CSV table of C-alpha atoms in Angstrom, one decimal:
chain,number,residue,atom,x,y,z
R,1,MET,CA,4.1,-13.7,-45.8
R,2,ARG,CA,5.0,-11.3,-42.9
R,3,LYS,CA,4.1,-14.0,-40.3
R,4,LEU,CA,6.3,-16.5,-42.1
R,5,VAL,CA,9.2,-14.1,-42.1
R,6,HIS,CA,8.6,-13.4,-38.4
R,7,ARG,CA,8.6,-17.1,-37.6
R,8,ILE,CA,11.8,-17.7,-39.6
R,9,PHE,CA,13.5,-14.8,-37.8
R,10,THR,CA,12.4,-16.2,-34.4
R,11,LEU,CA,13.7,-19.7,-35.4
R,12,LEU,CA,17.1,-18.2,-36.4
R,13,LEU,CA,17.4,-16.4,-33.1
R,14,LEU,CA,16.6,-19.6,-31.3
R,15,LEU,CA,19.2,-21.5,-33.3
R,16,ILE,CA,21.8,-18.8,-32.4
R,17,GLY,CA,20.8,-19.1,-28.8
R,18,LEU,CA,21.0,-22.9,-29.1
R,19,LYS,CA,24.6,-22.6,-30.4
R,20,LEU,CA,25.5,-20.2,-27.6
R,21,SER,CA,24.3,-22.6,-25.0
R,22,ALA,CA,22.5,-25.8,-25.9
R,23,GLN,CA,21.1,-26.3,-22.4
R,24,THR,CA,20.7,-22.9,-20.7
R,25,GLY,CA,19.9,-20.5,-23.5
R,26,THR,CA,22.4,-18.0,-22.1
R,27,GLY,CA,22.4,-14.9,-24.3
R,28,SER,CA,19.5,-16.0,-26.5
R,29,MET,CA,16.8,-13.5,-27.4
R,30,THR,CA,13.6,-13.2,-29.3
R,31,VAL,CA,12.9,-9.8,-30.8
R,32,ASP,CA,9.5,-8.8,-32.2
R,33,ASN,CA,8.8,-5.4,-33.9
R,34,ALA,CA,5.8,-5.9,-36.2
R,35,ALA,CA,2.1,-6.7,-36.2
R,36,VAL,CA,1.4,-10.2,-34.9
R,37,ASN,CA,-1.9,-12.0,-34.6
R,38,ILE,CA,-2.4,-15.1,-32.5
R,39,ALA,CA,-5.7,-16.7,-33.5
R,40,VAL,CA,-8.2,-18.3,-31.1
R,41,GLY,CA,-7.2,-21.8,-30.2
R,42,THR,CA,-3.5,-21.3,-31.1
R,43,THR,CA,-0.4,-20.8,-29.0
R,44,GLU,CA,2.9,-19.1,-29.6
R,45,GLN,CA,5.9,-19.6,-27.3
R,46,ARG,CA,9.0,-17.7,-26.3
R,47,PHE,CA,11.8,-19.8,-24.9
R,48,SER,CA,14.8,-17.4,-25.2
R,49,GLU,CA,16.5,-15.8,-22.2
R,50,GLY,CA,15.2,-12.4,-23.3
R,51,THR,CA,11.9,-11.6,-25.0
R,52,TYR,CA,11.8,-8.1,-26.5
R,53,PHE,CA,8.9,-6.2,-28.0
R,54,GLY,CA,10.0,-3.2,-30.2
R,55,PRO,CA,8.3,0.1,-30.6
R,56,ASN,CA,6.4,-1.1,-33.7
R,57,SER,CA,5.1,-4.3,-32.0
R,58,ASN,CA,1.3,-4.5,-32.4
R,59,TRP,CA,0.1,-7.7,-30.9
R,60,THR,CA,-3.5,-9.0,-31.2
R,61,ILE,CA,-3.7,-12.0,-29.0
R,62,ASP,CA,-6.9,-14.0,-29.2
R,63,GLY,CA,-5.1,-17.2,-28.4
R,64,THR,CA,-2.2,-17.7,-26.0
R,65,LEU,CA,1.4,-16.4,-25.9
R,66,GLU,CA,3.6,-18.4,-23.4
R,67,ILE,CA,6.8,-16.8,-22.2
R,68,TYR,CA,9.5,-18.7,-20.4
R,69,SER,CA,12.1,-15.9,-20.5
R,70,LYS,CA,14.1,-14.4,-17.7
R,71,ASN,CA,13.8,-10.9,-19.1
R,72,ILE,CA,10.9,-9.2,-20.9
R,73,TRP,CA,11.4,-5.7,-22.4
R,74,ILE,CA,8.4,-3.7,-23.8
R,75,ALA,CA,9.3,-0.6,-25.8
R,76,PRO,CA,7.2,2.5,-25.5
R,77,GLY,CA,4.8,2.3,-28.4
R,78,ALA,CA,4.3,-1.4,-28.3
R,79,THR,CA,0.6,-2.4,-28.1
R,80,PHE,CA,-1.3,-5.5,-26.8
R,81,SER,CA,-4.9,-6.3,-27.1
R,82,GLY,CA,-7.3,-9.2,-27.8
R,83,THR,CA,-9.5,-11.7,-26.0
R,84,GLY,CA,-6.6,-14.2,-25.3
R,85,LYS,CA,-3.8,-14.1,-22.7
R,86,ILE,CA,-0.1,-13.9,-22.1
R,87,VAL,CA,1.1,-16.7,-19.8
R,88,ILE,CA,4.3,-16.0,-17.8
R,89,LEU,CA,6.1,-19.2,-16.7
R,90,ASN,CA,9.1,-20.0,-14.7
R,91,PRO,CA,12.2,-20.1,-16.9
R,92,GLY,CA,13.2,-23.3,-15.1
R,93,SER,CA,10.3,-25.1,-16.7
R,94,ASN,CA,11.6,-24.1,-20.2
R,95,PRO,CA,11.1,-27.2,-22.5
R,96,PHE,CA,13.5,-25.8,-25.2
R,97,TYR,CA,16.4,-25.1,-22.8
R,98,PRO,CA,16.1,-27.7,-20.1
R,99,GLY,CA,19.2,-26.4,-18.4
R,100,MET,CA,17.8,-22.9,-17.9
R,101,SER,CA,17.7,-22.2,-14.2
R,102,SER,CA,14.6,-21.3,-12.2
R,103,SER,CA,14.4,-17.5,-11.6
R,104,SER,CA,12.0,-14.6,-11.4
R,105,THR,CA,10.9,-13.0,-14.6
R,106,LYS,CA,12.1,-9.5,-14.9
R,107,ILE,CA,9.7,-7.3,-16.8
R,108,ASP,CA,10.3,-3.7,-18.0
R,109,GLY,CA,7.1,-2.0,-19.2
R,110,ASN,CA,8.9,1.4,-19.7
R,111,ASN,CA,5.8,3.2,-18.6
R,112,GLY,CA,4.3,2.4,-22.0
R,113,GLY,CA,0.8,1.9,-23.2
R,114,PHE,CA,-1.7,-0.1,-21.2
R,115,ILE,CA,-1.7,-3.9,-21.9
R,116,ASN,CA,-5.3,-4.6,-22.6
R,117,LEU,CA,-5.6,-8.4,-22.2
R,118,ILE,CA,-5.1,-11.1,-19.6
R,119,ILE,CA,-1.7,-11.7,-18.1
R,120,GLU,CA,-1.7,-15.1,-16.4
R,121,HIS,CA,1.1,-15.1,-13.8
R,122,ARG,CA,2.4,-18.7,-13.3
R,123,ASN,CA,6.0,-18.1,-12.3
R,124,ASN,CA,6.3,-19.3,-8.8
R,125,SER,CA,9.7,-17.6,-8.5
R,126,ASN,CA,7.9,-14.2,-8.9
R,127,LEU,CA,7.5,-11.5,-11.5
R,128,MET,CA,9.8,-8.5,-10.8
R,129,LEU,CA,9.5,-5.0,-12.2
R,130,ALA,CA,13.0,-4.1,-13.4
R,131,ASP,CA,14.9,-1.8,-15.7
R,132,VAL,CA,16.0,-4.1,-18.6
R,133,SER,CA,18.4,-2.7,-21.2
R,134,ASP,CA,17.1,-1.7,-24.6
R,135,PRO,CA,18.3,-4.4,-27.0
R,136,GLY,CA,19.3,-1.8,-29.6
R,137,PHE,CA,16.2,0.0,-30.8
R,138,GLY,CA,17.5,3.3,-29.5
R,139,THR,CA,14.1,4.3,-28.1
R,140,THR,CA,13.6,7.1,-25.6
R,141,ASN,CA,12.9,5.3,-22.4
R,142,PRO,CA,11.9,6.8,-19.0
R,143,SER,CA,14.3,6.9,-16.1
R,144,GLY,CA,14.0,6.8,-12.4
R,145,LEU,CA,10.7,5.6,-10.8
R,146,ASN,CA,9.0,5.2,-14.2
R,147,SER,CA,11.9,3.3,-15.8
R,148,ALA,CA,10.1,0.0,-15.4
R,149,THR,CA,6.5,1.0,-14.7
R,150,LEU,CA,4.0,-1.6,-16.0
R,151,ASN,CA,0.6,-0.4,-17.1
R,152,ILE,CA,-2.3,-2.9,-17.0
R,153,GLY,CA,-5.6,-2.2,-18.8
R,154,GLY,CA,-6.8,-5.8,-18.7
R,155,THR,CA,-6.4,-8.4,-16.0
R,156,ILE,CA,-3.5,-9.9,-14.0
R,157,ASP,CA,-4.5,-13.4,-12.9
R,158,MET,CA,-2.3,-14.5,-9.9
R,159,ALA,CA,-2.7,-18.1,-11.0
R,160,VAL,CA,-0.4,-20.1,-8.6
R,161,ASN,CA,1.0,-19.8,-5.1
R,162,GLN,CA,4.3,-18.1,-4.6
R,163,ALA,CA,3.8,-16.2,-7.8
R,164,ASP,CA,4.1,-12.7,-6.4
R,165,ILE,CA,4.7,-9.4,-8.2
R,166,VAL,CA,7.7,-7.6,-6.7
R,167,LEU,CA,7.6,-3.8,-7.3
R,168,ASN,CA,11.4,-3.4,-6.8
R,169,GLY,CA,11.0,0.4,-6.5
R,170,HIS,CA,8.7,0.8,-9.6
R,171,ASN,CA,5.0,1.4,-10.1
R,172,LEU,CA,2.4,-1.2,-11.1
R,173,VAL,CA,-0.5,0.7,-12.6
R,174,PHE,CA,-4.0,-0.5,-13.2
R,175,GLY,CA,-6.1,1.6,-15.6
R,176,THR,CA,-9.8,2.2,-15.2
R,177,THR,CA,-10.6,-1.2,-16.7
R,178,GLY,CA,-7.5,-2.9,-15.1
R,179,LYS,CA,-7.9,-5.4,-12.3
R,180,ILE,CA,-6.1,-8.1,-10.4
R,181,ILE,CA,-7.7,-11.4,-9.5
R,182,ASN,CA,-7.0,-14.6,-7.4
R,183,TYR,CA,-4.7,-12.8,-5.0
R,184,SER,CA,-4.0,-14.0,-1.5
R,185,LYS,CA,-1.3,-14.0,1.1
R,186,ASP,CA,0.5,-16.5,-1.1
R,187,ARG,CA,-0.1,-14.5,-4.4
R,188,MET,CA,0.4,-10.8,-3.7
R,189,VAL,CA,2.2,-7.6,-4.7
R,190,VAL,CA,5.4,-7.2,-2.7
R,191,THR,CA,6.6,-3.6,-1.9
R,192,SER,CA,9.9,-5.0,-0.5
R,193,ASN,CA,9.6,-2.6,2.4
R,194,SER,CA,10.6,0.3,0.2
R,195,THR,CA,9.2,3.9,0.2
R,196,SER,CA,9.7,3.9,-3.6
R,197,GLY,CA,7.3,2.0,-5.9
R,198,HIS,CA,3.5,1.8,-5.5
R,199,MET,CA,0.6,-0.2,-6.7
R,200,VAL,CA,-1.6,2.3,-8.5
R,201,LYS,CA,-5.3,2.4,-9.5
R,202,ASP,CA,-7.2,4.7,-11.9
R,203,TYR,CA,-10.8,4.9,-10.8
R,204,ALA,CA,-13.6,5.6,-13.2
R,205,GLY,CA,-16.0,6.3,-10.3
R,206,SER,CA,-16.6,5.2,-6.8
R,207,ASP,CA,-16.0,1.4,-7.1
R,208,GLY,CA,-13.8,-0.2,-4.4
R,209,PHE,CA,-10.5,-1.8,-5.3
R,210,VAL,CA,-8.2,-4.1,-3.3
R,211,PHE,CA,-4.5,-3.4,-3.3
R,212,PRO,CA,-3.1,-6.8,-2.2
R,213,ILE,CA,0.2,-5.5,-0.9
R,214,GLY,CA,2.7,-6.4,1.7
R,215,ILE,CA,6.4,-6.0,2.5
R,216,ASP,CA,7.1,-9.7,1.8
R,217,GLU,CA,5.3,-12.8,0.7
R,218,GLY,CA,2.9,-14.0,3.4
R,219,ASP,CA,3.0,-10.7,5.2
R,220,TYR,CA,-0.3,-9.8,3.7
R,221,THR,CA,-1.5,-6.2,4.5
R,222,PRO,CA,-4.0,-5.3,1.8
R,223,ALA,CA,-5.7,-1.9,1.6
R,224,THR,CA,-9.1,-1.4,0.1
R,225,LEU,CA,-9.8,2.1,-1.1
R,226,THR,CA,-13.3,3.3,-2.3
R,227,PRO,CA,-13.1,6.9,-3.5
R,228,SER,CA,-16.0,9.3,-3.7
R,229,ALA,CA,-15.2,10.1,-7.4
R,230,SER,CA,-12.9,9.2,-10.2
R,231,GLY,CA,-9.1,9.7,-9.8
R,232,ARG,CA,-5.8,7.9,-9.2
R,233,ILE,CA,-4.7,6.4,-5.9
R,234,TYR,CA,-1.3,5.1,-4.9
R,235,ALA,CA,-0.6,2.5,-2.1
R,236,SER,CA,2.4,0.8,-0.6
R,237,VAL,CA,3.4,-0.5,2.8
R,238,GLN,CA,6.5,-0.4,5.0
R,239,ASN,CA,7.5,-1.3,8.6
R,240,TYR,CA,8.0,1.4,11.2
R,241,LEU,CA,11.8,1.7,10.5
R,242,MET,CA,11.5,2.2,6.8
R,243,ALA,CA,8.5,4.5,7.0
R,244,GLY,CA,10.4,6.7,9.4
R,245,LYS,CA,7.4,8.1,11.2
R,246,SER,CA,7.8,8.2,15.0
R,247,ILE,CA,5.3,6.4,17.2
R,248,GLN,CA,5.2,7.3,20.9
R,249,LYS,CA,4.6,3.7,22.1
R,250,GLU,CA,5.3,1.1,19.4
R,251,GLU,CA,4.0,-1.6,21.7
R,252,THR,CA,0.5,-0.2,21.1
R,253,GLY,CA,0.9,-0.6,17.3
R,254,MET,CA,1.4,-3.3,14.7
R,255,ASP,CA,4.6,-2.3,13.0
R,256,ARG,CA,3.2,-1.5,9.6
R,257,VAL,CA,2.6,1.9,7.9
R,258,TRP,CA,0.7,2.4,4.6
R,259,ASN,CA,1.7,5.2,2.3
R,260,ILE,CA,-1.5,6.1,0.5
R,261,TYR,CA,-2.1,9.2,-1.5
R,262,SER,CA,-4.0,10.4,-4.6
R,263,ALA,CA,-3.0,12.3,-7.7
R,264,THR,CA,-5.8,14.9,-7.2
R,265,PRO,CA,-7.9,15.7,-4.1
R,266,LEU,CA,-10.2,12.8,-3.3
R,267,THR,CA,-12.2,11.6,-0.4
R,268,ALA,CA,-12.2,7.9,0.2
R,269,ASN,CA,-13.2,5.1,2.5
R,270,MET,CA,-10.4,2.8,3.7
R,271,ILE,CA,-10.1,-0.8,4.9
R,272,LEU,CA,-6.7,-1.9,6.2
R,273,GLN,CA,-5.8,-5.5,7.0
R,274,HIS,CA,-2.8,-6.7,8.9
R,275,ASN,CA,-1.3,-9.9,10.5
R,276,SER,CA,-1.5,-10.4,14.2
R,277,ALA,CA,2.1,-11.7,14.2
R,278,THR,CA,3.4,-8.1,14.0
R,279,ASN,CA,1.2,-6.8,16.9
R,280,GLY,CA,2.9,-5.0,19.7
R,281,ASN,CA,2.2,-6.5,23.2
R,282,LEU,CA,-0.3,-3.8,24.0
R,283,PHE,CA,-2.2,-3.9,20.7
R,284,LYS,CA,-5.8,-5.0,20.8
R,285,ASP,CA,-7.9,-5.4,17.7
R,286,SER,CA,-11.2,-4.4,19.4
R,287,ASN,CA,-9.7,-1.2,20.8
R,288,ALA,CA,-7.6,-0.1,17.8
R,289,ALA,CA,-8.2,2.3,15.0
R,290,ILE,CA,-6.6,3.5,11.8
R,291,ALA,CA,-4.4,6.5,12.6
R,292,ARG,CA,-3.1,9.2,10.3
R,293,TYR,CA,0.3,10.8,10.9
R,294,ILE,CA,0.4,14.4,11.9
R,295,ASN,CA,3.9,15.3,13.0
R,296,GLY,CA,6.5,14.4,15.6
R,297,ASN,CA,5.2,11.3,17.3
R,298,LYS,CA,1.6,12.5,17.0
R,299,TRP,CA,-1.1,10.5,15.0
R,300,ASP,CA,-4.7,11.3,14.8
R,301,LEU,CA,-7.1,8.5,15.8
R,302,LEU,CA,-10.6,8.1,14.5
R,303,LYS,CA,-12.7,5.2,15.7
R,304,GLY,CA,-14.0,3.1,12.8
R,305,THR,CA,-15.1,-0.5,12.8
R,306,ASN,CA,-13.3,-3.8,13.4
R,307,PRO,CA,-15.4,-6.3,11.4
R,308,SER,CA,-12.9,-9.2,11.8
R,309,GLN,CA,-9.5,-10.0,13.2
R,310,GLY,CA,-6.8,-7.7,11.8
R,311,VAL,CA,-9.3,-5.7,9.7
R,312,HIS,CA,-10.1,-2.0,10.5
R,313,THR,CA,-12.0,0.7,8.6
R,314,ARG,CA,-12.0,4.5,8.4
R,315,ASN,CA,-14.4,6.5,6.2
R,316,ASN,CA,-14.4,9.9,4.5
R,317,ILE,CA,-10.7,10.5,4.5
R,318,VAL,CA,-9.4,13.4,2.4
R,319,LEU,CA,-6.4,11.9,0.8
R,320,SER,CA,-3.2,13.8,0.5
R,321,THR,CA,-1.9,14.6,-3.0
R,322,ASP,CA,1.8,14.6,-1.9
R,323,ILE,CA,3.7,11.3,-1.5
R,324,ASN,CA,5.9,12.8,1.2
R,325,ALA,CA,3.2,14.7,3.1
R,326,ASN,CA,2.6,13.6,6.7
R,327,GLY,CA,-1.0,12.9,6.0
R,328,ALA,CA,-0.1,10.3,3.4
R,329,TYR,CA,0.9,7.8,6.1
R,330,PHE,CA,-1.5,5.5,8.0
R,331,THR,CA,-1.1,2.9,10.7
R,332,LYS,CA,-3.2,1.3,13.4
R,333,LEU,CA,-2.9,2.1,17.1
R,334,SER,CA,-4.6,0.6,20.1
R,335,VAL,CA,-5.2,2.4,23.4
R,336,SER,CA,-6.0,0.9,26.8
R,337,GLY,CA,-6.6,3.0,29.9
R,338,ARG,CA,-3.1,2.7,31.1
R,339,ASP,CA,-1.8,4.0,27.7
R,340,LEU,CA,-3.9,7.2,27.6
R,341,PHE,CA,-1.8,10.3,27.2
R,342,ILE,CA,-3.1,13.0,29.5
R,343,PRO,CA,-1.2,16.3,29.2
R,344,THR,CA,0.2,18.0,32.3
R,345,LEU,CA,0.3,21.3,30.4
R,346,PHE,CA,-1.7,23.0,27.7
R,347,THR,CA,-1.4,26.5,26.2
R,348,PRO,CA,-4.6,28.1,24.9
R,349,ASN,CA,-3.0,31.1,23.3
R,350,GLY,CA,-4.5,30.8,19.9
R,351,ASP,CA,-1.4,29.8,18.0
R,352,GLY,CA,-3.0,26.5,16.9
R,353,ASP,CA,-0.6,24.4,18.9
R,354,ASN,CA,-1.6,22.7,22.1
R,355,ASP,CA,-4.6,25.0,22.4
R,356,VAL,CA,-6.9,22.5,24.1
R,357,PHE,CA,-6.7,19.9,26.8
R,358,GLU,CA,-6.2,16.9,24.5
R,359,ILE,CA,-6.3,13.4,25.8
R,360,ARG,CA,-4.8,11.2,23.1
R,361,GLY,CA,-6.6,7.9,22.5
R,362,LEU,CA,-9.8,9.0,24.3
R,363,GLU,CA,-11.8,8.5,21.1
R,364,LEU,CA,-11.1,4.8,21.1
R,365,PHE,CA,-13.3,4.3,24.2
R,366,ALA,CA,-17.0,3.7,24.1
R,367,GLU,CA,-17.7,6.1,26.9
R,368,ASN,CA,-16.0,8.7,29.1
R,369,THR,CA,-16.8,11.4,31.6
R,370,LEU,CA,-14.5,14.3,32.6
R,371,VAL,CA,-14.7,16.7,35.5
R,372,ILE,CA,-12.2,19.6,36.0
R,373,THR,CA,-11.9,21.4,39.3
R,374,ASN,CA,-9.8,24.3,40.5
R,375,ARG,CA,-7.4,24.2,43.4
R,376,TRP,CA,-10.2,24.8,45.9
R,377,GLY,CA,-12.2,21.9,44.6
R,378,ASN,CA,-14.8,23.9,42.7
R,379,GLU,CA,-16.0,22.4,39.4
R,380,VAL,CA,-15.1,24.5,36.4
R,381,TYR,CA,-15.8,22.1,33.6
R,382,LYS,CA,-17.8,18.8,33.1
R,383,SER,CA,-18.5,16.7,30.1
R,384,ASN,CA,-19.9,13.3,29.3
R,385,ASN,CA,-18.1,11.8,26.3
R,386,TYR,CA,-15.5,14.5,26.2
R,387,THR,CA,-14.2,15.3,22.6
R,388,ASN,CA,-10.9,17.1,23.4
R,389,ASN,CA,-12.4,20.6,23.1
R,390,TRP,CA,-11.8,22.2,26.5
R,391,ASN,CA,-9.6,25.3,26.2
R,392,GLY,CA,-10.1,26.8,29.7
R,393,ASP,CA,-12.2,29.6,28.3
R,394,GLY,CA,-12.8,32.3,31.0
R,395,LEU,CA,-10.4,30.8,33.5
R,396,ASN,CA,-7.2,32.1,35.0
R,397,GLU,CA,-3.8,30.6,34.4
R,398,GLY,CA,-2.8,28.0,36.9
R,399,THR,CA,-3.1,24.4,37.9
R,400,TYR,CA,-6.4,22.5,37.5
R,401,TYR,CA,-7.3,19.0,38.5
R,402,TYR,CA,-9.1,16.3,36.4
R,403,LEU,CA,-11.2,13.2,37.2
R,404,LEU,CA,-11.5,11.1,34.1
R,405,LYS,CA,-13.5,7.9,33.8
R,406,VAL,CA,-13.4,5.6,30.7
R,407,ARG,CA,-14.7,2.3,29.6
R,408,GLU,CA,-14.0,0.2,26.5
R,409,THR,CA,-17.5,-1.0,25.9
R,410,ASN,CA,-20.9,0.4,26.8
R,411,ASN,CA,-21.4,-2.2,29.5
R,412,GLY,CA,-17.8,-2.6,30.5
R,413,GLU,CA,-15.9,-1.7,33.6
R,414,TRP,CA,-15.2,1.9,34.4
R,415,PHE,CA,-11.5,2.9,34.9
R,416,THR,CA,-10.7,6.1,36.8
R,417,TYR,CA,-7.8,8.5,36.3
R,418,ALA,CA,-7.0,11.5,38.4
R,419,GLY,CA,-4.3,14.1,38.1
R,420,TRP,CA,-3.5,17.7,37.3
R,421,THR,CA,-2.8,19.9,34.3
R,422,THR,CA,-1.4,23.5,34.1
R,423,LEU,CA,-3.1,26.1,31.9
R,424,ILE,CA,-0.6,28.8,30.6
R,425,ARG,CA,-1.9,31.3,28.0
R,426,ALA,CA,1.3,33.3,27.6
R,427,PHE,CA,3.5,30.3,26.9
R,428,LYS,CA,6.3,31.0,24.4
R,429,LYS,CA,8.3,28.4,22.6
């Protein structure tokens, strides 16, 4: 009986919508706020411009629910489960309203419960997280970043090309059982080059998860994070301008910055992929590494691996737990011999700033040798494979001279650099 009433109610709403606009469905809506079961082998459809699930909606979908709507609103309290799927289609393919225009599907999850079934994304005009107005239930809905957060406990199937998910400043959260499949550069999660809104994953353990993110469709810059333990990790990506983190020589980079952090302290292995189209003219894959922001224009560099073009790794990273912390920003930087930064001054006074003779980028070379002499030509320091640890211990203040040799590969050509640096212990800012 309840199901019959539900169908009659839906039909009345559709008829109202038809009267409002026989072709486009403008103003039409379907509102559900009860228990609904879709049996195996059966399909229900939503053609109206807006599809709304109230706080008492309790959907068990073992068959298929097809939605052609421009707006989907899910109240906090609504639940979804079953062995079937929800199929989201382009409103422009609506068979009931043939005049409905093609558009993205705006979906407002209101940071509600996890949707525990398959969502098959077939709208080639995209699925966009957006704050859709409450149709009149008077529910208490979140605001700000969480106003349209969508929580997935099942699977999002990126089923067709150009069917992206646009975060639009909101979070897309995958629970411990949540996953995303069939993603690619043509089916991805778009961050829109914003520092707000992240793709989020809850890890039950140390399994890897791919965040198929990028600032726009085709600009595919996925991040793969494998934590050492359970926890929640956030990831998004921006270009240099929007990330707002200074880089000394942008031509040695690739104009993308990932904002990656965790809810609680975690150590993780990281794989970052980018497109060569964004490379600076001095960027080389084979001599690049994932760099983490420190401050100013300083990034730390730790040589990892480069298993294929545009792909770099870095392991055992202690993730920041603050979205705004410097250590939550990562990029890739390449260094060649001519781009080494060799300081002309260092101040080993124990204040933790510039206390050692630090040659930035040195760690990206396969081999190096360093010799330091005083002004009389006497050797005061020597190292094979120098690791930026000389602090001039036991030496007087003054000018010292270096002879540095580096090579990019173990059997490659040696490049030689000579110059001077000044040691000042009593330096004051």
